[in-house]
mmCIF file with all atom_site columns, C-alpha atoms in Angstrom:
data_model
loop_
_atom_site.group_PDB
_atom_site.id
_atom_site.type_symbol
_atom_site.label_atom_id
_atom_site.label_alt_id
_atom_site.label_comp_id
_atom_site.label_asym_id
_atom_site.label_entity_id
_atom_site.label_seq_id
_atom_site.pdbx_PDB_ins_code
_atom_site.Cartn_x
_atom_site.Cartn_y
_atom_site.Cartn_z
_atom_site.occupancy
_atom_site.B_iso_or_equiv
_atom_site.pdbx_formal_charge
_atom_site.auth_seq_id
_atom_site.auth_comp_id
_atom_site.auth_asym_id
_atom_site.auth_atom_id
_atom_site.pdbx_PDB_model_num
ATOM 1   C CA . MET G 1 1   ? 96.224  21.115 87.850  1.00 0.00 ? 1   MET G CA 1
ATOM 2   C CA . PHE G 1 2   ? 97.665  19.223 90.085  1.00 0.00 ? 2   PHE G CA 1
ATOM 3   C CA . ILE G 1 3   ? 100.123 22.030 91.480  1.00 0.00 ? 3   ILE G CA 1
ATOM 4   C CA . ARG G 1 4   ? 97.007  23.958 91.642  1.00 0.00 ? 4   ARG G CA 1
ATOM 5   C CA . SER G 1 5   ? 95.354  21.743 94.071  1.00 0.00 ? 5   SER G CA 1
ATOM 6   C CA . THR G 1 6   ? 98.346  21.256 96.136  1.00 0.00 ? 6   THR G CA 1
ATOM 7   C CA . THR G 1 7   ? 98.751  25.096 96.105  1.00 0.00 ? 7   THR G CA 1
ATOM 8   C CA . ALA G 1 8   ? 94.826  25.134 97.327  1.00 0.00 ? 8   ALA G CA 1
ATOM 9   C CA . LEU G 1 9   ? 95.575  22.592 99.966  1.00 0.00 ? 9   LEU G CA 1
ATOM 10  C CA . ALA G 1 10  ? 98.383  24.353 100.764 1.00 0.00 ? 10  ALA G CA 1
ATOM 11  C CA . ALA G 1 11  ? 96.363  27.886 101.001 1.00 0.00 ? 11  ALA G CA 1
ATOM 12  C CA . LEU G 1 12  ? 93.815  26.376 103.069 1.00 0.00 ? 12  LEU G CA 1
ATOM 13  C CA . PHE G 1 13  ? 95.705  24.606 105.479 1.00 0.00 ? 13  PHE G CA 1
ATOM 14  C CA . LEU G 1 14  ? 97.255  27.972 106.159 1.00 0.00 ? 14  LEU G CA 1
ATOM 15  C CA . LEU G 1 15  ? 94.411  29.602 106.096 1.00 0.00 ? 15  LEU G CA 1
ATOM 16  C CA . SER G 1 16  ? 92.595  27.178 108.371 1.00 0.00 ? 16  SER G CA 1
ATOM 17  C CA . ALA G 1 17  ? 95.564  27.389 110.713 1.00 0.00 ? 17  ALA G CA 1
ATOM 18  C CA . ALA G 1 18  ? 95.303  31.061 110.918 1.00 0.00 ? 18  ALA G CA 1
ATOM 19  C CA . THR G 1 19  ? 91.598  31.217 111.462 1.00 0.00 ? 19  THR G CA 1
ATOM 20  C CA . LEU G 1 20  ? 91.662  29.130 114.543 1.00 0.00 ? 20  LEU G CA 1
ATOM 21  C CA . ALA G 1 21  ? 94.874  31.169 115.735 1.00 0.00 ? 21  ALA G CA 1
ATOM 22  C CA . GLN G 1 22  ? 92.832  34.450 115.051 1.00 0.00 ? 22  GLN G CA 1
ATOM 23  C CA . ALA G 1 23  ? 89.787  32.895 116.651 1.00 0.00 ? 23  ALA G CA 1
ATOM 24  C CA . SER G 1 24  ? 91.249  32.211 120.224 1.00 0.00 ? 24  SER G CA 1
ATOM 25  C CA . ASP G 1 25  ? 94.697  33.727 119.646 1.00 0.00 ? 25  ASP G CA 1
ATOM 26  C CA . LYS G 1 26  ? 96.264  30.576 119.302 1.00 0.00 ? 26  LYS G CA 1
ATOM 27  C CA . PRO G 1 27  ? 95.168  27.101 119.400 1.00 0.00 ? 27  PRO G CA 1
ATOM 28  C CA . SER G 1 28  ? 94.433  24.986 122.327 1.00 0.00 ? 28  SER G CA 1
ATOM 29  C CA . ASP G 1 29  ? 96.630  21.898 123.233 1.00 0.00 ? 29  ASP G CA 1
ATOM 30  C CA . PRO G 1 30  ? 93.369  19.335 122.435 1.00 0.00 ? 30  PRO G CA 1
ATOM 31  C CA . GLN G 1 31  ? 93.198  21.349 119.201 1.00 0.00 ? 31  GLN G CA 1
ATOM 32  C CA . ILE G 1 32  ? 96.743  21.300 118.651 1.00 0.00 ? 32  ILE G CA 1
ATOM 33  C CA . ALA G 1 33  ? 96.646  17.247 119.404 1.00 0.00 ? 33  ALA G CA 1
ATOM 34  C CA . HIS G 1 34  ? 93.586  16.894 117.158 1.00 0.00 ? 34  HIS G CA 1
ATOM 35  C CA . ILE G 1 35  ? 95.146  18.898 113.970 1.00 0.00 ? 35  ILE G CA 1
ATOM 36  C CA . ALA G 1 36  ? 98.882  17.082 114.415 1.00 0.00 ? 36  ALA G CA 1
ATOM 37  C CA . TYR G 1 37  ? 96.937  13.407 114.724 1.00 0.00 ? 37  TYR G CA 1
ATOM 38  C CA . THR G 1 38  ? 94.691  14.138 112.178 1.00 0.00 ? 38  THR G CA 1
ATOM 39  C CA . ALA G 1 39  ? 97.626  15.531 109.466 1.00 0.00 ? 39  ALA G CA 1
ATOM 40  C CA . GLY G 1 40  ? 99.388  12.094 109.915 1.00 0.00 ? 40  GLY G CA 1
ATOM 41  C CA . VAL G 1 41  ? 96.209  10.092 109.195 1.00 0.00 ? 41  VAL G CA 1
ATOM 42  C CA . LEU G 1 42  ? 95.701  12.076 105.893 1.00 0.00 ? 42  LEU G CA 1
ATOM 43  C CA . ASP G 1 43  ? 99.541  11.271 104.979 1.00 0.00 ? 43  ASP G CA 1
ATOM 44  C CA . VAL G 1 44  ? 98.924  7.625  106.167 1.00 0.00 ? 44  VAL G CA 1
ATOM 45  C CA . GLU G 1 45  ? 95.638  7.129  103.739 1.00 0.00 ? 45  GLU G CA 1
ATOM 46  C CA . ALA G 1 46  ? 97.588  8.918  100.315 1.00 0.00 ? 46  ALA G CA 1
ATOM 47  C CA . ALA G 1 47  ? 100.785 6.420  101.126 1.00 0.00 ? 47  ALA G CA 1
ATOM 48  C CA . VAL G 1 48  ? 97.745  3.346  101.303 1.00 0.00 ? 48  VAL G CA 1
ATOM 49  C CA . GLN G 1 49  ? 96.845  4.957  98.057  1.00 0.00 ? 49  GLN G CA 1
ATOM 50  C CA . ALA G 1 50  ? 100.322 5.202  96.609  1.00 0.00 ? 50  ALA G CA 1
ATOM 51  C CA . LEU G 1 51  ? 101.058 1.827  97.471  1.00 0.00 ? 51  LEU G CA 1
ATOM 52  C CA . LYS G 1 52  ? 98.275  0.378  95.633  1.00 0.00 ? 52  LYS G CA 1
ATOM 53  C CA . LYS G 1 53  ? 98.071  2.405  92.504  1.00 0.00 ? 53  LYS G CA 1
ATOM 54  C CA . SER G 1 54  ? 102.164 3.061  92.042  1.00 0.00 ? 54  SER G CA 1
ATOM 55  C CA . LYS G 1 55  ? 104.727 0.122  90.317  1.00 0.00 ? 55  LYS G CA 1
ATOM 56  C CA . ASN G 1 56  ? 107.723 2.540  90.713  1.00 0.00 ? 56  ASN G CA 1
ATOM 57  C CA . LYS G 1 57  ? 109.962 1.330  93.603  1.00 0.00 ? 57  LYS G CA 1
ATOM 58  C CA . GLU G 1 58  ? 110.883 4.899  94.720  1.00 0.00 ? 58  GLU G CA 1
ATOM 59  C CA . ILE G 1 59  ? 107.534 5.832  94.959  1.00 0.00 ? 59  ILE G CA 1
ATOM 60  C CA . LEU G 1 60  ? 106.466 2.554  97.274  1.00 0.00 ? 60  LEU G CA 1
ATOM 61  C CA . ASP G 1 61  ? 109.376 2.594  99.677  1.00 0.00 ? 61  ASP G CA 1
ATOM 62  C CA . PHE G 1 62  ? 108.519 6.806  99.961  1.00 0.00 ? 62  PHE G CA 1
ATOM 63  C CA . ALA G 1 63  ? 105.033 5.578  100.681 1.00 0.00 ? 63  ALA G CA 1
ATOM 64  C CA . LYS G 1 64  ? 105.813 2.511  102.794 1.00 0.00 ? 64  LYS G CA 1
ATOM 65  C CA . ASP G 1 65  ? 107.858 4.736  105.256 1.00 0.00 ? 65  ASP G CA 1
ATOM 66  C CA . MET G 1 66  ? 104.984 7.385  105.567 1.00 0.00 ? 66  MET G CA 1
ATOM 67  C CA . VAL G 1 67  ? 103.206 4.271  106.813 1.00 0.00 ? 67  VAL G CA 1
ATOM 68  C CA . ARG G 1 68  ? 105.536 3.405  109.130 1.00 0.00 ? 68  ARG G CA 1
ATOM 69  C CA . ASP G 1 69  ? 106.775 6.653  110.595 1.00 0.00 ? 69  ASP G CA 1
ATOM 70  C CA . HIS G 1 70  ? 103.256 8.776  110.864 1.00 0.00 ? 70  HIS G CA 1
ATOM 71  C CA . GLU G 1 71  ? 101.205 5.687  112.249 1.00 0.00 ? 71  GLU G CA 1
ATOM 72  C CA . ALA G 1 72  ? 104.528 5.305  114.745 1.00 0.00 ? 72  ALA G CA 1
ATOM 73  C CA . VAL G 1 73  ? 104.010 9.327  115.837 1.00 0.00 ? 73  VAL G CA 1
ATOM 74  C CA . ASN G 1 74  ? 100.127 8.942  115.822 1.00 0.00 ? 74  ASN G CA 1
ATOM 75  C CA . LYS G 1 75  ? 100.840 5.976  118.122 1.00 0.00 ? 75  LYS G CA 1
ATOM 76  C CA . GLN G 1 76  ? 103.126 8.536  120.424 1.00 0.00 ? 76  GLN G CA 1
ATOM 77  C CA . ALA G 1 77  ? 100.538 10.999 120.343 1.00 0.00 ? 77  ALA G CA 1
ATOM 78  C CA . LEU G 1 78  ? 97.467  8.530  121.354 1.00 0.00 ? 78  LEU G CA 1
ATOM 79  C CA . ASP G 1 79  ? 99.612  7.381  124.172 1.00 0.00 ? 79  ASP G CA 1
ATOM 80  C CA . LEU G 1 80  ? 100.428 10.867 125.037 1.00 0.00 ? 80  LEU G CA 1
ATOM 81  C CA . VAL G 1 81  ? 96.677  11.955 125.083 1.00 0.00 ? 81  VAL G CA 1
ATOM 82  C CA . LYS G 1 82  ? 95.731  9.096  127.591 1.00 0.00 ? 82  LYS G CA 1
ATOM 83  C CA . LYS G 1 83  ? 98.835  9.780  129.740 1.00 0.00 ? 83  LYS G CA 1
ATOM 84  C CA . LEU G 1 84  ? 97.619  12.979 130.092 1.00 0.00 ? 84  LEU G CA 1
ATOM 85  C CA . ASN G 1 85  ? 93.871  12.577 129.549 1.00 0.00 ? 85  ASN G CA 1
ATOM 86  C CA . VAL G 1 86  ? 93.111  15.021 127.454 1.00 0.00 ? 86  VAL G CA 1
ATOM 87  C CA . THR G 1 87  ? 90.438  14.444 124.738 1.00 0.00 ? 87  THR G CA 1
ATOM 88  C CA . PRO G 1 88  ? 91.505  15.626 121.160 1.00 0.00 ? 88  PRO G CA 1
ATOM 89  C CA . GLU G 1 89  ? 89.381  18.156 120.128 1.00 0.00 ? 89  GLU G CA 1
ATOM 90  C CA . ASP G 1 90  ? 88.149  18.700 116.306 1.00 0.00 ? 90  ASP G CA 1
ATOM 91  C CA . ASN G 1 91  ? 88.593  21.524 115.075 1.00 0.00 ? 91  ASN G CA 1
ATOM 92  C CA . ALA G 1 92  ? 87.880  23.748 111.733 1.00 0.00 ? 92  ALA G CA 1
ATOM 93  C CA . THR G 1 93  ? 91.702  23.195 110.649 1.00 0.00 ? 93  THR G CA 1
ATOM 94  C CA . SER G 1 94  ? 91.158  19.338 110.949 1.00 0.00 ? 94  SER G CA 1
ATOM 95  C CA . LYS G 1 95  ? 88.178  19.082 109.146 1.00 0.00 ? 95  LYS G CA 1
ATOM 96  C CA . ALA G 1 96  ? 89.585  21.779 106.314 1.00 0.00 ? 96  ALA G CA 1
ATOM 97  C CA . LEU G 1 97  ? 92.893  19.356 105.658 1.00 0.00 ? 97  LEU G CA 1
ATOM 98  C CA . THR G 1 98  ? 90.020  16.197 106.339 1.00 0.00 ? 98  THR G CA 1
ATOM 99  C CA . LYS G 1 99  ? 88.095  17.665 103.106 1.00 0.00 ? 99  LYS G CA 1
ATOM 100 C CA . VAL G 1 100 ? 91.143  19.250 101.222 1.00 0.00 ? 100 VAL G CA 1
ATOM 101 C CA . ALA G 1 101 ? 92.663  16.032 101.186 1.00 0.00 ? 101 ALA G CA 1
ATOM 102 C CA . ASP G 1 102 ? 89.705  13.603 100.483 1.00 0.00 ? 102 ASP G CA 1
ATOM 103 C CA . GLU G 1 103 ? 88.944  15.600 97.045  1.00 0.00 ? 103 GLU G CA 1
ATOM 104 C CA . GLU G 1 104 ? 93.133  15.005 96.463  1.00 0.00 ? 104 GLU G CA 1
ATOM 105 C CA . ARG G 1 105 ? 92.820  11.391 96.533  1.00 0.00 ? 105 ARG G CA 1
ATOM 106 C CA . ALA G 1 106 ? 89.654  11.743 94.761  1.00 0.00 ? 106 ALA G CA 1
ATOM 107 C CA . LYS G 1 107 ? 92.125  13.295 91.943  1.00 0.00 ? 107 LYS G CA 1
ATOM 108 C CA . LEU G 1 108 ? 94.977  10.997 92.226  1.00 0.00 ? 108 LEU G CA 1
ATOM 109 C CA . ALA G 1 109 ? 92.372  8.072  91.893  1.00 0.00 ? 109 ALA G CA 1
ATOM 110 C CA . LYS G 1 110 ? 92.128  8.572  88.627  1.00 0.00 ? 110 LYS G CA 1
ATOM 111 C CA . LEU G 1 111 ? 95.715  9.022  87.679  1.00 0.00 ? 111 LEU G CA 1
ATOM 112 C CA . ASP G 1 112 ? 97.781  5.690  86.631  1.00 0.00 ? 112 ASP G CA 1
ATOM 113 C CA . GLY G 1 113 ? 101.073 5.036  86.229  1.00 0.00 ? 113 GLY G CA 1
ATOM 114 C CA . ALA G 1 114 ? 103.979 7.753  85.832  1.00 0.00 ? 114 ALA G CA 1
ATOM 115 C CA . ALA G 1 115 ? 100.891 10.475 86.031  1.00 0.00 ? 115 ALA G CA 1
ATOM 116 C CA . PHE G 1 116 ? 99.928  9.089  89.569  1.00 0.00 ? 116 PHE G CA 1
ATOM 117 C CA . ASP G 1 117 ? 103.425 8.851  90.604  1.00 0.00 ? 117 ASP G CA 1
ATOM 118 C CA . LYS G 1 118 ? 104.430 12.523 90.223  1.00 0.00 ? 118 LYS G CA 1
ATOM 119 C CA . ALA G 1 119 ? 101.118 14.075 91.207  1.00 0.00 ? 119 ALA G CA 1
ATOM 120 C CA . TYR G 1 120 ? 101.490 11.806 94.464  1.00 0.00 ? 120 TYR G CA 1
ATOM 121 C CA . VAL G 1 121 ? 105.382 12.874 95.187  1.00 0.00 ? 121 VAL G CA 1
ATOM 122 C CA . ASP G 1 122 ? 104.481 16.981 94.211  1.00 0.00 ? 122 ASP G CA 1
ATOM 123 C CA . ASN G 1 123 ? 101.951 16.855 96.695  1.00 0.00 ? 123 ASN G CA 1
ATOM 124 C CA . GLU G 1 124 ? 103.802 15.028 99.147  1.00 0.00 ? 124 GLU G CA 1
ATOM 125 C CA . VAL G 1 125 ? 106.323 17.550 98.811  1.00 0.00 ? 125 VAL G CA 1
ATOM 126 C CA . ALA G 1 126 ? 103.865 20.885 99.403  1.00 0.00 ? 126 ALA G CA 1
ATOM 127 C CA . TYR G 1 127 ? 101.828 18.826 102.480 1.00 0.00 ? 127 TYR G CA 1
ATOM 128 C CA . HIS G 1 128 ? 104.963 18.200 104.736 1.00 0.00 ? 128 HIS G CA 1
ATOM 129 C CA . LYS G 1 129 ? 106.183 21.826 103.797 1.00 0.00 ? 129 LYS G CA 1
ATOM 130 C CA . GLN G 1 130 ? 102.818 23.410 104.982 1.00 0.00 ? 130 GLN G CA 1
ATOM 131 C CA . VAL G 1 131 ? 102.474 20.948 107.633 1.00 0.00 ? 131 VAL G CA 1
ATOM 132 C CA . ASN G 1 132 ? 106.296 21.778 108.955 1.00 0.00 ? 132 ASN G CA 1
ATOM 133 C CA . GLY G 1 133 ? 105.553 25.650 108.167 1.00 0.00 ? 133 GLY G CA 1
ATOM 134 C CA . ALA G 1 134 ? 102.445 25.253 110.585 1.00 0.00 ? 134 ALA G CA 1
ATOM 135 C CA . LEU G 1 135 ? 104.471 23.355 113.465 1.00 0.00 ? 135 LEU G CA 1
ATOM 136 C CA . GLU G 1 136 ? 107.199 25.908 113.660 1.00 0.00 ? 136 GLU G CA 1
ATOM 137 C CA . THR G 1 137 ? 105.209 29.219 113.839 1.00 0.00 ? 137 THR G CA 1
ATOM 138 C CA . LEU G 1 138 ? 101.869 27.995 115.006 1.00 0.00 ? 138 LEU G CA 1
ATOM 139 C CA . LEU G 1 139 ? 101.454 24.317 116.330 1.00 0.00 ? 139 LEU G CA 1
ATOM 140 C CA . ILE G 1 140 ? 104.833 23.987 118.680 1.00 0.00 ? 140 ILE G CA 1
ATOM 141 C CA . PRO G 1 141 ? 104.965 28.056 120.007 1.00 0.00 ? 141 PRO G CA 1
ATOM 142 C CA . SER G 1 142 ? 101.192 27.404 120.869 1.00 0.00 ? 142 SER G CA 1
ATOM 143 C CA . ALA G 1 143 ? 101.692 23.842 122.607 1.00 0.00 ? 143 ALA G CA 1
ATOM 144 C CA . GLU G 1 144 ? 101.311 24.360 126.385 1.00 0.00 ? 144 GLU G CA 1
ATOM 145 C CA . ASN G 1 145 ? 102.259 21.241 127.558 1.00 0.00 ? 145 ASN G CA 1
ATOM 146 C CA . ALA G 1 146 ? 105.647 20.711 127.502 1.00 0.00 ? 146 ALA G CA 1
ATOM 147 C CA . GLU G 1 147 ? 105.208 16.429 126.521 1.00 0.00 ? 147 GLU G CA 1
ATOM 148 C CA . LEU G 1 148 ? 103.302 17.764 123.707 1.00 0.00 ? 148 LEU G CA 1
ATOM 149 C CA . LYS G 1 149 ? 105.364 20.540 122.360 1.00 0.00 ? 149 LYS G CA 1
ATOM 150 C CA . SER G 1 150 ? 108.405 17.796 122.735 1.00 0.00 ? 150 SER G CA 1
ATOM 151 C CA . LEU G 1 151 ? 106.283 15.446 120.359 1.00 0.00 ? 151 LEU G CA 1
ATOM 152 C CA . LEU G 1 152 ? 105.767 18.094 118.153 1.00 0.00 ? 152 LEU G CA 1
ATOM 153 C CA . GLU G 1 153 ? 109.570 18.860 117.853 1.00 0.00 ? 153 GLU G CA 1
ATOM 154 C CA . THR G 1 154 ? 110.227 15.642 117.326 1.00 0.00 ? 154 THR G CA 1
ATOM 155 C CA . GLY G 1 155 ? 107.711 15.167 114.488 1.00 0.00 ? 155 GLY G CA 1
ATOM 156 C CA . LEU G 1 156 ? 108.707 18.097 113.052 1.00 0.00 ? 156 LEU G CA 1
ATOM 157 C CA . LYS G 1 157 ? 112.497 16.581 112.352 1.00 0.00 ? 157 LYS G CA 1
ATOM 158 C CA . LEU G 1 158 ? 111.095 13.247 111.157 1.00 0.00 ? 158 LEU G CA 1
ATOM 159 C CA . PHE G 1 159 ? 108.562 15.342 108.860 1.00 0.00 ? 159 PHE G CA 1
ATOM 160 C CA . GLN G 1 160 ? 111.456 17.735 107.741 1.00 0.00 ? 160 GLN G CA 1
ATOM 161 C CA . GLY G 1 161 ? 113.500 14.368 106.503 1.00 0.00 ? 161 GLY G CA 1
ATOM 162 C CA . HIS G 1 162 ? 109.837 13.485 104.823 1.00 0.00 ? 162 HIS G CA 1
ATOM 163 C CA . GLU G 1 163 ? 110.531 16.591 102.918 1.00 0.00 ? 163 GLU G CA 1
ATOM 164 C CA . GLN G 1 164 ? 113.545 15.858 101.924 1.00 0.00 ? 164 GLN G CA 1
ATOM 165 C CA . HIS G 1 165 ? 112.878 12.752 100.683 1.00 0.00 ? 165 HIS G CA 1
ATOM 166 C CA . ALA G 1 166 ? 109.770 13.769 98.880  1.00 0.00 ? 166 ALA G CA 1
ATOM 167 C CA . GLU G 1 167 ? 111.646 16.345 97.071  1.00 0.00 ? 167 GLU G CA 1
ATOM 168 C CA . HIS G 1 168 ? 114.801 13.814 96.049  1.00 0.00 ? 168 HIS G CA 1
ATOM 169 C CA . VAL G 1 169 ? 112.409 11.399 94.704  1.00 0.00 ? 169 VAL G CA 1
ATOM 170 C CA . ALA G 1 170 ? 110.354 13.964 92.878  1.00 0.00 ? 170 ALA G CA 1
ATOM 171 C CA . GLY G 1 171 ? 113.796 15.058 91.230  1.00 0.00 ? 171 GLY G CA 1
ATOM 172 C CA . MET G 1 172 ? 113.766 11.800 90.464  1.00 0.00 ? 172 MET G CA 1
ATOM 173 C CA . LEU G 1 173 ? 110.703 11.238 88.727  1.00 0.00 ? 173 LEU G CA 1
ATOM 174 C CA . LYS G 1 174 ? 111.690 14.400 86.677  1.00 0.00 ? 174 LYS G CA 1
#
């Protein structure tokens, strides 16, 4: 069940990004800023849920890293949009990400112990794979502002590390 919901999240993210790309050939910088910020906020929310529900040291350490890193990147993103005097633009991709993440958190809320830990980390692996793919193939290539592009590239390197860390934690839980 959780693999299906994680797969649904990944598919929805890519479908939304593809729809956005088709609608205007590529997302605008304000849309990219909103998508990236939203993805970070959603991962912080998932990590906060894990910090409240899990008792597993590896899960707790991973979740603390997610809160710290995503909040730091989002602060840099907010500072950049203020500096550039850009207003992030809500869009279908951001809305779809939020909807699916809310549904996933609701499913995770019904789990406890090892079942929660496994579902949480499996979702984190899939989420980071999809976000990293979208950064590489759509968001970074579409960004016109050099500073935004640079922030996204820095974020991608960090989030690739998150994906590897999530995979490692998932392997430890088996």
